[in-house]
Short mmCIF file of C-alpha atoms and ligand atoms in Angstrom, two decimals:
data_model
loop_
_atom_site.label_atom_id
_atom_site.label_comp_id
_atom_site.label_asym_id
_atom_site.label_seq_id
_atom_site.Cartn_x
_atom_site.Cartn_y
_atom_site.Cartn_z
CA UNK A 1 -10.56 12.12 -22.65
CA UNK A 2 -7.70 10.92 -24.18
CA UNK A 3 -4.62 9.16 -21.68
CA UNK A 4 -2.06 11.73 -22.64
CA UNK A 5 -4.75 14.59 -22.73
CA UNK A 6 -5.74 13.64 -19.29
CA UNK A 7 -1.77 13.15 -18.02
CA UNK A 8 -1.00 16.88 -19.32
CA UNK A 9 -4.02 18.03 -17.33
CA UNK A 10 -3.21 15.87 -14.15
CA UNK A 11 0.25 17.82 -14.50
CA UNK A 12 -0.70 21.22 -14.62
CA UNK A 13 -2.65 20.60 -11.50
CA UNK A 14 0.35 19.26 -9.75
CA UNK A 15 2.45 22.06 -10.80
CA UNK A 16 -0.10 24.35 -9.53
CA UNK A 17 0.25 22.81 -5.92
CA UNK A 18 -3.19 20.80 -6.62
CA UNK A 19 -3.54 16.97 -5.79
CA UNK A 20 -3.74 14.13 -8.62
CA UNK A 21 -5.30 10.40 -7.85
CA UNK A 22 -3.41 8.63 -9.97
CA UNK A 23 -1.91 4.68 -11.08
CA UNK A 24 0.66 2.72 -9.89
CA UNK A 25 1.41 -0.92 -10.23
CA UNK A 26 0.69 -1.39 -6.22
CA UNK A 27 -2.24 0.68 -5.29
CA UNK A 28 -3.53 4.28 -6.51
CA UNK A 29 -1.93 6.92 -4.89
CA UNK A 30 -2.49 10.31 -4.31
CA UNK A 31 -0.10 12.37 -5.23
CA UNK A 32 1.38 16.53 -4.84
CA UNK A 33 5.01 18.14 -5.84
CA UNK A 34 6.72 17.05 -3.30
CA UNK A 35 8.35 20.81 -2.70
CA UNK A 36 5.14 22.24 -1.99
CA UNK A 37 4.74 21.88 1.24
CA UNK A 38 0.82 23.84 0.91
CA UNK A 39 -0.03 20.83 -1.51
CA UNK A 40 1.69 18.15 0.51
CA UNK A 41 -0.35 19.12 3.74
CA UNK A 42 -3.83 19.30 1.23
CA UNK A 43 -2.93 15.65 0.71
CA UNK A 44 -2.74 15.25 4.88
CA UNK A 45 -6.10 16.68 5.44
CA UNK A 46 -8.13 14.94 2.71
CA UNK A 47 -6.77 11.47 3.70
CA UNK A 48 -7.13 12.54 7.85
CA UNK A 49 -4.25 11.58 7.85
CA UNK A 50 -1.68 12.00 11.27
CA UNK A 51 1.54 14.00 10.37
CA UNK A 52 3.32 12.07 11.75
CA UNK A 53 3.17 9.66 8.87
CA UNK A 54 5.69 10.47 6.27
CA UNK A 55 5.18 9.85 2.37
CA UNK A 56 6.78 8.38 0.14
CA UNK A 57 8.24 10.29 -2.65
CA UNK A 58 8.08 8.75 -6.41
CA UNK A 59 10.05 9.34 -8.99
CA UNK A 60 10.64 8.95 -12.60
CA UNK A 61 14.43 8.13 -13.19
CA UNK A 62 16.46 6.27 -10.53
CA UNK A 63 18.79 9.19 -10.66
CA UNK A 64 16.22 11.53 -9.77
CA UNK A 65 17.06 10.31 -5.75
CA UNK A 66 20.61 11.74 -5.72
CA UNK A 67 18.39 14.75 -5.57
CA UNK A 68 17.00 13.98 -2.14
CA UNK A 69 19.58 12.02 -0.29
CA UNK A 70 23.15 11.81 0.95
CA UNK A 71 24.69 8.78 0.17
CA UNK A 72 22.90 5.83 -1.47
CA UNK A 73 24.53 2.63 0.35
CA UNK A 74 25.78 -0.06 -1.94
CA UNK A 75 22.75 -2.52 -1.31
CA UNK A 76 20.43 -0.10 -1.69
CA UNK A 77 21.72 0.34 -5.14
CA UNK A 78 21.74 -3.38 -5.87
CA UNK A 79 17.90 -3.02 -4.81
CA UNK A 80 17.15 -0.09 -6.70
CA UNK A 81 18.92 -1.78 -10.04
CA UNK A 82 17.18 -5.20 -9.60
CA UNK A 83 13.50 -3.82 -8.76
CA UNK A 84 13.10 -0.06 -9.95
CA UNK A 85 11.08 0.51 -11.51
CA UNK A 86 8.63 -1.36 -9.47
CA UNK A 87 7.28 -2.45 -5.13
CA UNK A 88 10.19 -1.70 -3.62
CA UNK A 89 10.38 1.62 -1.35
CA UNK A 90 13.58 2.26 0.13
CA UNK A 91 14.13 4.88 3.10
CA UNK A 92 17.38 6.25 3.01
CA UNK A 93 19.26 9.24 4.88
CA UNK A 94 17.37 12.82 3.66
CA UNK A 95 19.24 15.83 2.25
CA UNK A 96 18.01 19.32 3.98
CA UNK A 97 15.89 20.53 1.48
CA UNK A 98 13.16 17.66 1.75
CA UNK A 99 10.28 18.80 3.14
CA UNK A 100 9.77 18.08 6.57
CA UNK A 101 6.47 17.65 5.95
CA UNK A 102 7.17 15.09 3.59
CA UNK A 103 9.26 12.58 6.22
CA UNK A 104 7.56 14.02 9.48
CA UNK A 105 10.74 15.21 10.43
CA UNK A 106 12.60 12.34 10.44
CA UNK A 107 16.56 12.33 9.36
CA UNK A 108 14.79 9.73 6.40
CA UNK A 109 12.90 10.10 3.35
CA UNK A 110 11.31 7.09 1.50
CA UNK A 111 11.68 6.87 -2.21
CA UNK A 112 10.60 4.66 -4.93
CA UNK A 113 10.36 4.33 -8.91
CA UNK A 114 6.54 3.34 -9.34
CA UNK A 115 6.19 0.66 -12.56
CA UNK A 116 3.46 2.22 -14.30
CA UNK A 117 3.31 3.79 -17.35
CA UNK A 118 0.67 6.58 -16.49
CA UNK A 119 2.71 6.81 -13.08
CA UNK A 120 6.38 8.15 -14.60
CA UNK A 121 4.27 9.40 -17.61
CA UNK A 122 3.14 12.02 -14.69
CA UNK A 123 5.95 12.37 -12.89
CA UNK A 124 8.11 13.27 -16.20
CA UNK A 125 5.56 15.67 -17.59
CA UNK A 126 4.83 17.59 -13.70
CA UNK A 127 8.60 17.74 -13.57
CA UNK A 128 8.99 17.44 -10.03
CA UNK A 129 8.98 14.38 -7.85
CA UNK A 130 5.35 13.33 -6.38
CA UNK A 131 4.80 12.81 -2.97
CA UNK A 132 2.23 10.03 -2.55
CA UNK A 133 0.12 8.39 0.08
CA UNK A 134 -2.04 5.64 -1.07
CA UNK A 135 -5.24 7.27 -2.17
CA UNK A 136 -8.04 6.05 1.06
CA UNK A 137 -8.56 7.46 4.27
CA UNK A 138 -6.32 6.72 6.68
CA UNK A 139 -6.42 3.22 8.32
CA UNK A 140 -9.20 2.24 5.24
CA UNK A 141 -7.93 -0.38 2.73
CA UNK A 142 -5.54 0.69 -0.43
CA UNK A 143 -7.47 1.33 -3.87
CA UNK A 144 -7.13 -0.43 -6.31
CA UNK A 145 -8.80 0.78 -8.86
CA UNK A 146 -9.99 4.60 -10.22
CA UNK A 147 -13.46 3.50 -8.76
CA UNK A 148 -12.16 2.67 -5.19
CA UNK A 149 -10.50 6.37 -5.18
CA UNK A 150 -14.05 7.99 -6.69
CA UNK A 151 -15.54 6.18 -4.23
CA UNK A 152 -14.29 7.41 -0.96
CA UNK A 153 -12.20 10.73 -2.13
CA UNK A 154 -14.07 11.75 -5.17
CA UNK A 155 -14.89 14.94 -4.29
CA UNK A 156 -11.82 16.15 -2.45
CA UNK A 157 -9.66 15.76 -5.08
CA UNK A 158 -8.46 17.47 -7.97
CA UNK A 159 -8.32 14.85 -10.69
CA UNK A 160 -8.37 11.07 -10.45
CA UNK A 161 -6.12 9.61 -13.43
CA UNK A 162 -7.21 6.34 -14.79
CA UNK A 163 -4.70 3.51 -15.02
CA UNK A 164 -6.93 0.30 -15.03
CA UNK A 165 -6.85 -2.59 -12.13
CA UNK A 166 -3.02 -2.23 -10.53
CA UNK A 167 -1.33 -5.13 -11.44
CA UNK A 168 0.27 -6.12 -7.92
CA UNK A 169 -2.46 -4.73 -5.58
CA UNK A 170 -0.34 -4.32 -2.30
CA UNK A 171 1.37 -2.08 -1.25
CA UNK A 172 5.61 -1.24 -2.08
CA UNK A 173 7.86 -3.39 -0.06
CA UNK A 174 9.44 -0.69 2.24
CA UNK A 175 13.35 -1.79 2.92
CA UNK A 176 15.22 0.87 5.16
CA UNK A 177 18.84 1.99 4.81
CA UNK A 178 19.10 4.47 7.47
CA UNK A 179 21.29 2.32 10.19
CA UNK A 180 24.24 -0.04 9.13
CA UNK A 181 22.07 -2.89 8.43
CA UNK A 182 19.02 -3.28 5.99
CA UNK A 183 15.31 -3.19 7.27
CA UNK A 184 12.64 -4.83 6.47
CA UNK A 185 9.69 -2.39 7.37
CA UNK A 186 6.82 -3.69 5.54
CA UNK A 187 5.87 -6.62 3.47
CA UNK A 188 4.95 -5.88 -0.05
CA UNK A 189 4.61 -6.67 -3.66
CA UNK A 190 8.27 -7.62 -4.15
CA UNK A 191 8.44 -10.92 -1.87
CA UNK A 192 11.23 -10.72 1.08
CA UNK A 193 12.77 -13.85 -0.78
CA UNK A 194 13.93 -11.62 -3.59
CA UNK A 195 14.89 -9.03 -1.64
CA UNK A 196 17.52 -11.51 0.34
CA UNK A 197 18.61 -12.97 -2.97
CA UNK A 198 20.18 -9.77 -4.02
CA UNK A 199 21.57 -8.54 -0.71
CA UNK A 200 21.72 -11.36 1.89
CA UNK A 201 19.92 -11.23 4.87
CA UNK A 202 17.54 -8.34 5.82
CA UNK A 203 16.44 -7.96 9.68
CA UNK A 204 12.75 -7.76 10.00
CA UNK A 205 11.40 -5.57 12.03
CA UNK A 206 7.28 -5.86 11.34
CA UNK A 207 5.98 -6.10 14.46
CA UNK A 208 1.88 -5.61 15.02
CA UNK A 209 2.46 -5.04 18.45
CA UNK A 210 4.92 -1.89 18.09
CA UNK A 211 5.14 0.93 15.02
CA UNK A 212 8.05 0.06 13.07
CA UNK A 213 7.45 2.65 10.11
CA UNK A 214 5.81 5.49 11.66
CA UNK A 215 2.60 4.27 9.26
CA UNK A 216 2.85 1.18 10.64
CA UNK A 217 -0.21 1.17 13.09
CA UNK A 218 -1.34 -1.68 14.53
CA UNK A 219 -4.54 -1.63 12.71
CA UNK A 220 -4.63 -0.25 9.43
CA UNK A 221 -5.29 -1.46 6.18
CA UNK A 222 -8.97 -1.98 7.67
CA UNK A 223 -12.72 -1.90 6.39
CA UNK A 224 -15.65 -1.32 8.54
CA UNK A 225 -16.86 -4.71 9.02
CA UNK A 226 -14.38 -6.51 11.74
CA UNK A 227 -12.49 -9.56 10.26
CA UNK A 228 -11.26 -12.09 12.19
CA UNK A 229 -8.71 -14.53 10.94
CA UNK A 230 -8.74 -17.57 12.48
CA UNK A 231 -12.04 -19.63 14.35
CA UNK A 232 -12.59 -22.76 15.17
CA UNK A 233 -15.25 -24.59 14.48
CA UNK A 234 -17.06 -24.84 17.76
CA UNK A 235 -17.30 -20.72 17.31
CA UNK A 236 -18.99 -21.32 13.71
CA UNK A 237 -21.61 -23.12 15.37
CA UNK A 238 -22.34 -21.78 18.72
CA UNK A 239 -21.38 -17.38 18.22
CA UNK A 240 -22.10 -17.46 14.25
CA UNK A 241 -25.52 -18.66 14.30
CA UNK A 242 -27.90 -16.38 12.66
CA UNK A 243 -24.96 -13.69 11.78
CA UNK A 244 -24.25 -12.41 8.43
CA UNK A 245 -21.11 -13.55 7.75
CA UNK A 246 -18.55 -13.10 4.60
CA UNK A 247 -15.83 -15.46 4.22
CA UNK A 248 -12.51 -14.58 2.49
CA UNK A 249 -11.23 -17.49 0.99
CA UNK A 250 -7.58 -18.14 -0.43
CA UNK A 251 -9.15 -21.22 -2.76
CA UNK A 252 -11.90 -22.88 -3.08
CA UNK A 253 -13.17 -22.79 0.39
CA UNK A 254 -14.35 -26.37 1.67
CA UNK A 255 -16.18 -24.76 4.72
CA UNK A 256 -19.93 -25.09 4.14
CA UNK A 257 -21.42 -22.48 6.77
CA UNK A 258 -24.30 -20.41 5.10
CA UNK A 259 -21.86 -17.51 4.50
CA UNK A 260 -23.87 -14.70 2.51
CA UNK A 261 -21.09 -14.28 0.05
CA UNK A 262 -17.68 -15.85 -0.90
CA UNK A 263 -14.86 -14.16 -2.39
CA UNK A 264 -12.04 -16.69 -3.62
CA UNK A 265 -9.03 -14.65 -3.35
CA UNK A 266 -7.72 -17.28 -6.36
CA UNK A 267 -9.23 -20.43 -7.65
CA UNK A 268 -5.40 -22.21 -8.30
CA UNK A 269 -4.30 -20.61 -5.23
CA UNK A 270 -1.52 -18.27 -6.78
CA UNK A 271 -0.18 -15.93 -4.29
CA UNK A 272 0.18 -13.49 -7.36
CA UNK A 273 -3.41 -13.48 -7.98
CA UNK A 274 -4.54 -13.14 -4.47
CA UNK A 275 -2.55 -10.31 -3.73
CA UNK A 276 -3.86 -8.60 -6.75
CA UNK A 277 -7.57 -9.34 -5.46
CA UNK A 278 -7.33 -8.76 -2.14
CA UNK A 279 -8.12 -5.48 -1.40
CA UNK A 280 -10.92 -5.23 -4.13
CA UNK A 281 -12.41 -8.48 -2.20
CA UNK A 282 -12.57 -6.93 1.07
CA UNK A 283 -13.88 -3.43 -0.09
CA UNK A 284 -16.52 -5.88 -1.88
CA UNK A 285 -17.20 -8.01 1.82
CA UNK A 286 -17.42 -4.65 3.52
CA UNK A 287 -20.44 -3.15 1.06
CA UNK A 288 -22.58 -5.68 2.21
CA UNK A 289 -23.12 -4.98 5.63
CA UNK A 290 -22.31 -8.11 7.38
CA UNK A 291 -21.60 -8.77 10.89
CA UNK A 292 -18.32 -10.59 9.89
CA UNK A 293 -15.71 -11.34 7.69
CA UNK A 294 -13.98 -14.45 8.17
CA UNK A 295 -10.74 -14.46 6.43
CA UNK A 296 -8.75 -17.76 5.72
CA UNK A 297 -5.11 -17.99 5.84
CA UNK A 298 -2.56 -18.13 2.93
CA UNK A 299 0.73 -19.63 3.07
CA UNK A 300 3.69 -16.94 4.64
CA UNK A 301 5.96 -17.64 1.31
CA UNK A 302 6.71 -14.63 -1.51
CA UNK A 303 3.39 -12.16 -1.67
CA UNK A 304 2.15 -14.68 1.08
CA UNK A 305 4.00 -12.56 3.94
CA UNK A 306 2.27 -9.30 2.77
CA UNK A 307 -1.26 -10.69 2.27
CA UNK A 308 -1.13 -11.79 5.91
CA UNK A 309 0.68 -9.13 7.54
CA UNK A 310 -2.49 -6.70 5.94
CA UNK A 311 -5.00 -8.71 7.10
CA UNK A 312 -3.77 -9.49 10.91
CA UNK A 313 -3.42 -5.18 10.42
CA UNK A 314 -7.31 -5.62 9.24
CA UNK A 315 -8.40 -7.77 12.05
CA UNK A 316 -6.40 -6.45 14.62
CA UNK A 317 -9.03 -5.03 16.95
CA UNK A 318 -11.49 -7.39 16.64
CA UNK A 319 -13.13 -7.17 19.84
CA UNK A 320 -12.94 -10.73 21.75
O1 LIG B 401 2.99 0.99 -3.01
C1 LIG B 401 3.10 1.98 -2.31
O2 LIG B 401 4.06 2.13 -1.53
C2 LIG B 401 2.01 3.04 -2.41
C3 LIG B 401 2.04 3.67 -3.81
C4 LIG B 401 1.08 4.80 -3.96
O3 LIG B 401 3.36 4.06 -4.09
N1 LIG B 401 2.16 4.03 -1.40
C5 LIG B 401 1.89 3.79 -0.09
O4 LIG B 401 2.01 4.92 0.69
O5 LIG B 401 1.53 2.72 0.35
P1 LIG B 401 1.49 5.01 2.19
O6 LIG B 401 1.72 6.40 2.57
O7 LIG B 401 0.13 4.50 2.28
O8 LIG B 401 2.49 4.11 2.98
C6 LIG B 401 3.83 4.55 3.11
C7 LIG B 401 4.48 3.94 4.29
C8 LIG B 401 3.90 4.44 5.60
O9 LIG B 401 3.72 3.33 6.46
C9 LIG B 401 4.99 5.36 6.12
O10 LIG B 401 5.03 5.40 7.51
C10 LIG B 401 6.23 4.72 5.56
O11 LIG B 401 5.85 4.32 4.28
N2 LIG B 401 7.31 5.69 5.44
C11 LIG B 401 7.36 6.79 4.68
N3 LIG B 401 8.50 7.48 4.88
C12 LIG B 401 9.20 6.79 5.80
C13 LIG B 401 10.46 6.99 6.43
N4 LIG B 401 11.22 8.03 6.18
N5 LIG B 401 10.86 6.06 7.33
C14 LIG B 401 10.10 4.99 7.61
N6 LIG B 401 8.88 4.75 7.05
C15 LIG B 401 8.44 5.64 6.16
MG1 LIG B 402 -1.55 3.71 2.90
#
């Protein structure tokens, strides 16, 4: 099928209240007209997930957001001009009419301008705004790629769009304007550095140990096999003998335990390149039924921060 054959399909089925897999530079999402509230709880039930996450709602002009909120503060502005389109979600104060399915009921509703052609290619042509979800089940690891979305929801959707490997691979930086101060909620594809550059300092308020965005479990972002980030090398020897173990490694790993498979996240060690393999890697780990994933650290600097914070999320109930 042709791309522009397939986006005019995809369309129809979103303006029909049906729910579209489709592109974005981060991860696939999966997307519904955001005022349906019939097709936005479809997309609850096929991911399992709780409704008390909200979604993020994408859209294909910046102007289109006047439609769903308030007041637009000054920095969020400076955010939206320097990053949109592109990773950057930012939550700002809802007007009525949002679904409250959409925010689960909070006062908020989370907005972003996804840079991908296919992405406002559907957005424009549906002629409504898309609420999306990443396309996995909930708590499973982002796809990114058609496959990864064929794989696990295949059948429970309406139409997967193709888009090709996303380009970023994480997840939208999510920035919040609904207090007097900006937010930092999650780590994501556009680094906290450049975020700070444009609007001074931003509080941070990521915490593993509490939900900051309502999405923000504790562990999430995870594949079956446990992962555990750090070991030392007394454990390699004495607990890891005889397992099937994976490693994860940011470069050329220098470890020489008999680990069934390596994935090198990237050979120069370019946080750019990592983040864009990281999720594929782990979904790659996790088909091969080991015992263990051993993941190695990778400097907290730009996509650094985001790559980490998803895999503590990944490993975080490791059992001891
Ligand atoms: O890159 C992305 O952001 C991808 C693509 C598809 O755009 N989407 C994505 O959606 O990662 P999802 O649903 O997997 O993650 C959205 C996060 C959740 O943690 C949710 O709790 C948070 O955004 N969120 C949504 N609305 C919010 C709000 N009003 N206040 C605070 N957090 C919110
Ligand atoms: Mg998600």
């Amino acid at each position: 099928m042709m791309k522009e054959e397939a986006i005019r399909q995809a369309a129809e089925i979103i303006r029909k209240g049906g729910i579209v897999a489709f592109p974005t530079e981060t991860v696939y999402g999966l997307g519904a007209d955001a005022f349906n509230s019939m097709a936005v709880a479809r997309i609850f039930e096929v991911k399992q997930r709780p409704t008390f996450d909200p979604l993020i709602v994408h859209v294909a002009r910046k102007r289109d957001v006047e439609k769903f909120v308030r007041e637009i503060p000054a920095q969020a502005i400076k955010l939206m001009e320097r990053f949109w389109p592109g990773p950057l979600t930012v939550v700002l104060n809802k007007r009525e009419e949002v679904l409250e399915m959409v925010t689960a009921g909070l006062p908020t509703v989370a907005v972003r301008m996804p840079n991908h052609p296919v992405a406002l290619e559907l957005i424009q042509v549906s002629g409504c705004p898309i609420a999306a979800p990443s396309a996995n089940p909930f708590g499973y690891v982002s796809p990114t790629t058609a496959e990864h979305v064929r794989d696990q929801l295949g059948d429970q959707v309406d139409f997967i769009l193709e888009g090709g490997p996303c380009e970023v691979g994480l997840e939208s930086t999510i920035v919040s304007f609904a207090g007097e101060r900006p937010v930092l909620l999650r780590p994501g594809g556009v680094p906290l550095e450049e975020i700070e550059s444009v609007i001074g300092t931003v509080e941070v308020h990521v915490n593993l140990e509490k939900i900051s965005a309502p999405g923000m479990l504790p562990k999430h972002y995870a594949p079956r096999t446990p992962i555990l980030i750090k070991w030392l090398e007394k454990e390699k020897a004495e607990i890891f003998r005889g397992k099937k173990i994976g490693l994860l490694a940011f470069q050329k790993p220098t470890d020489r335990f008999p680990f069934v498979h390596v994935e090198i996240l990237s050979q120069k060690g370019d946080l750019r390149e990592a983040a864009s393999n990281l999720f594929s890697a782990i979904r790659r780990l996790d088909a091969l039924g080991l015992d263990l994933i051993l993941a190695e650290s990778v400097p907290e600097i730009g996509l650094g921060r985001a790559i980490m914070d998803r895999l503590r999320r990944a490993s975080h109930t490791l059992p001891q």
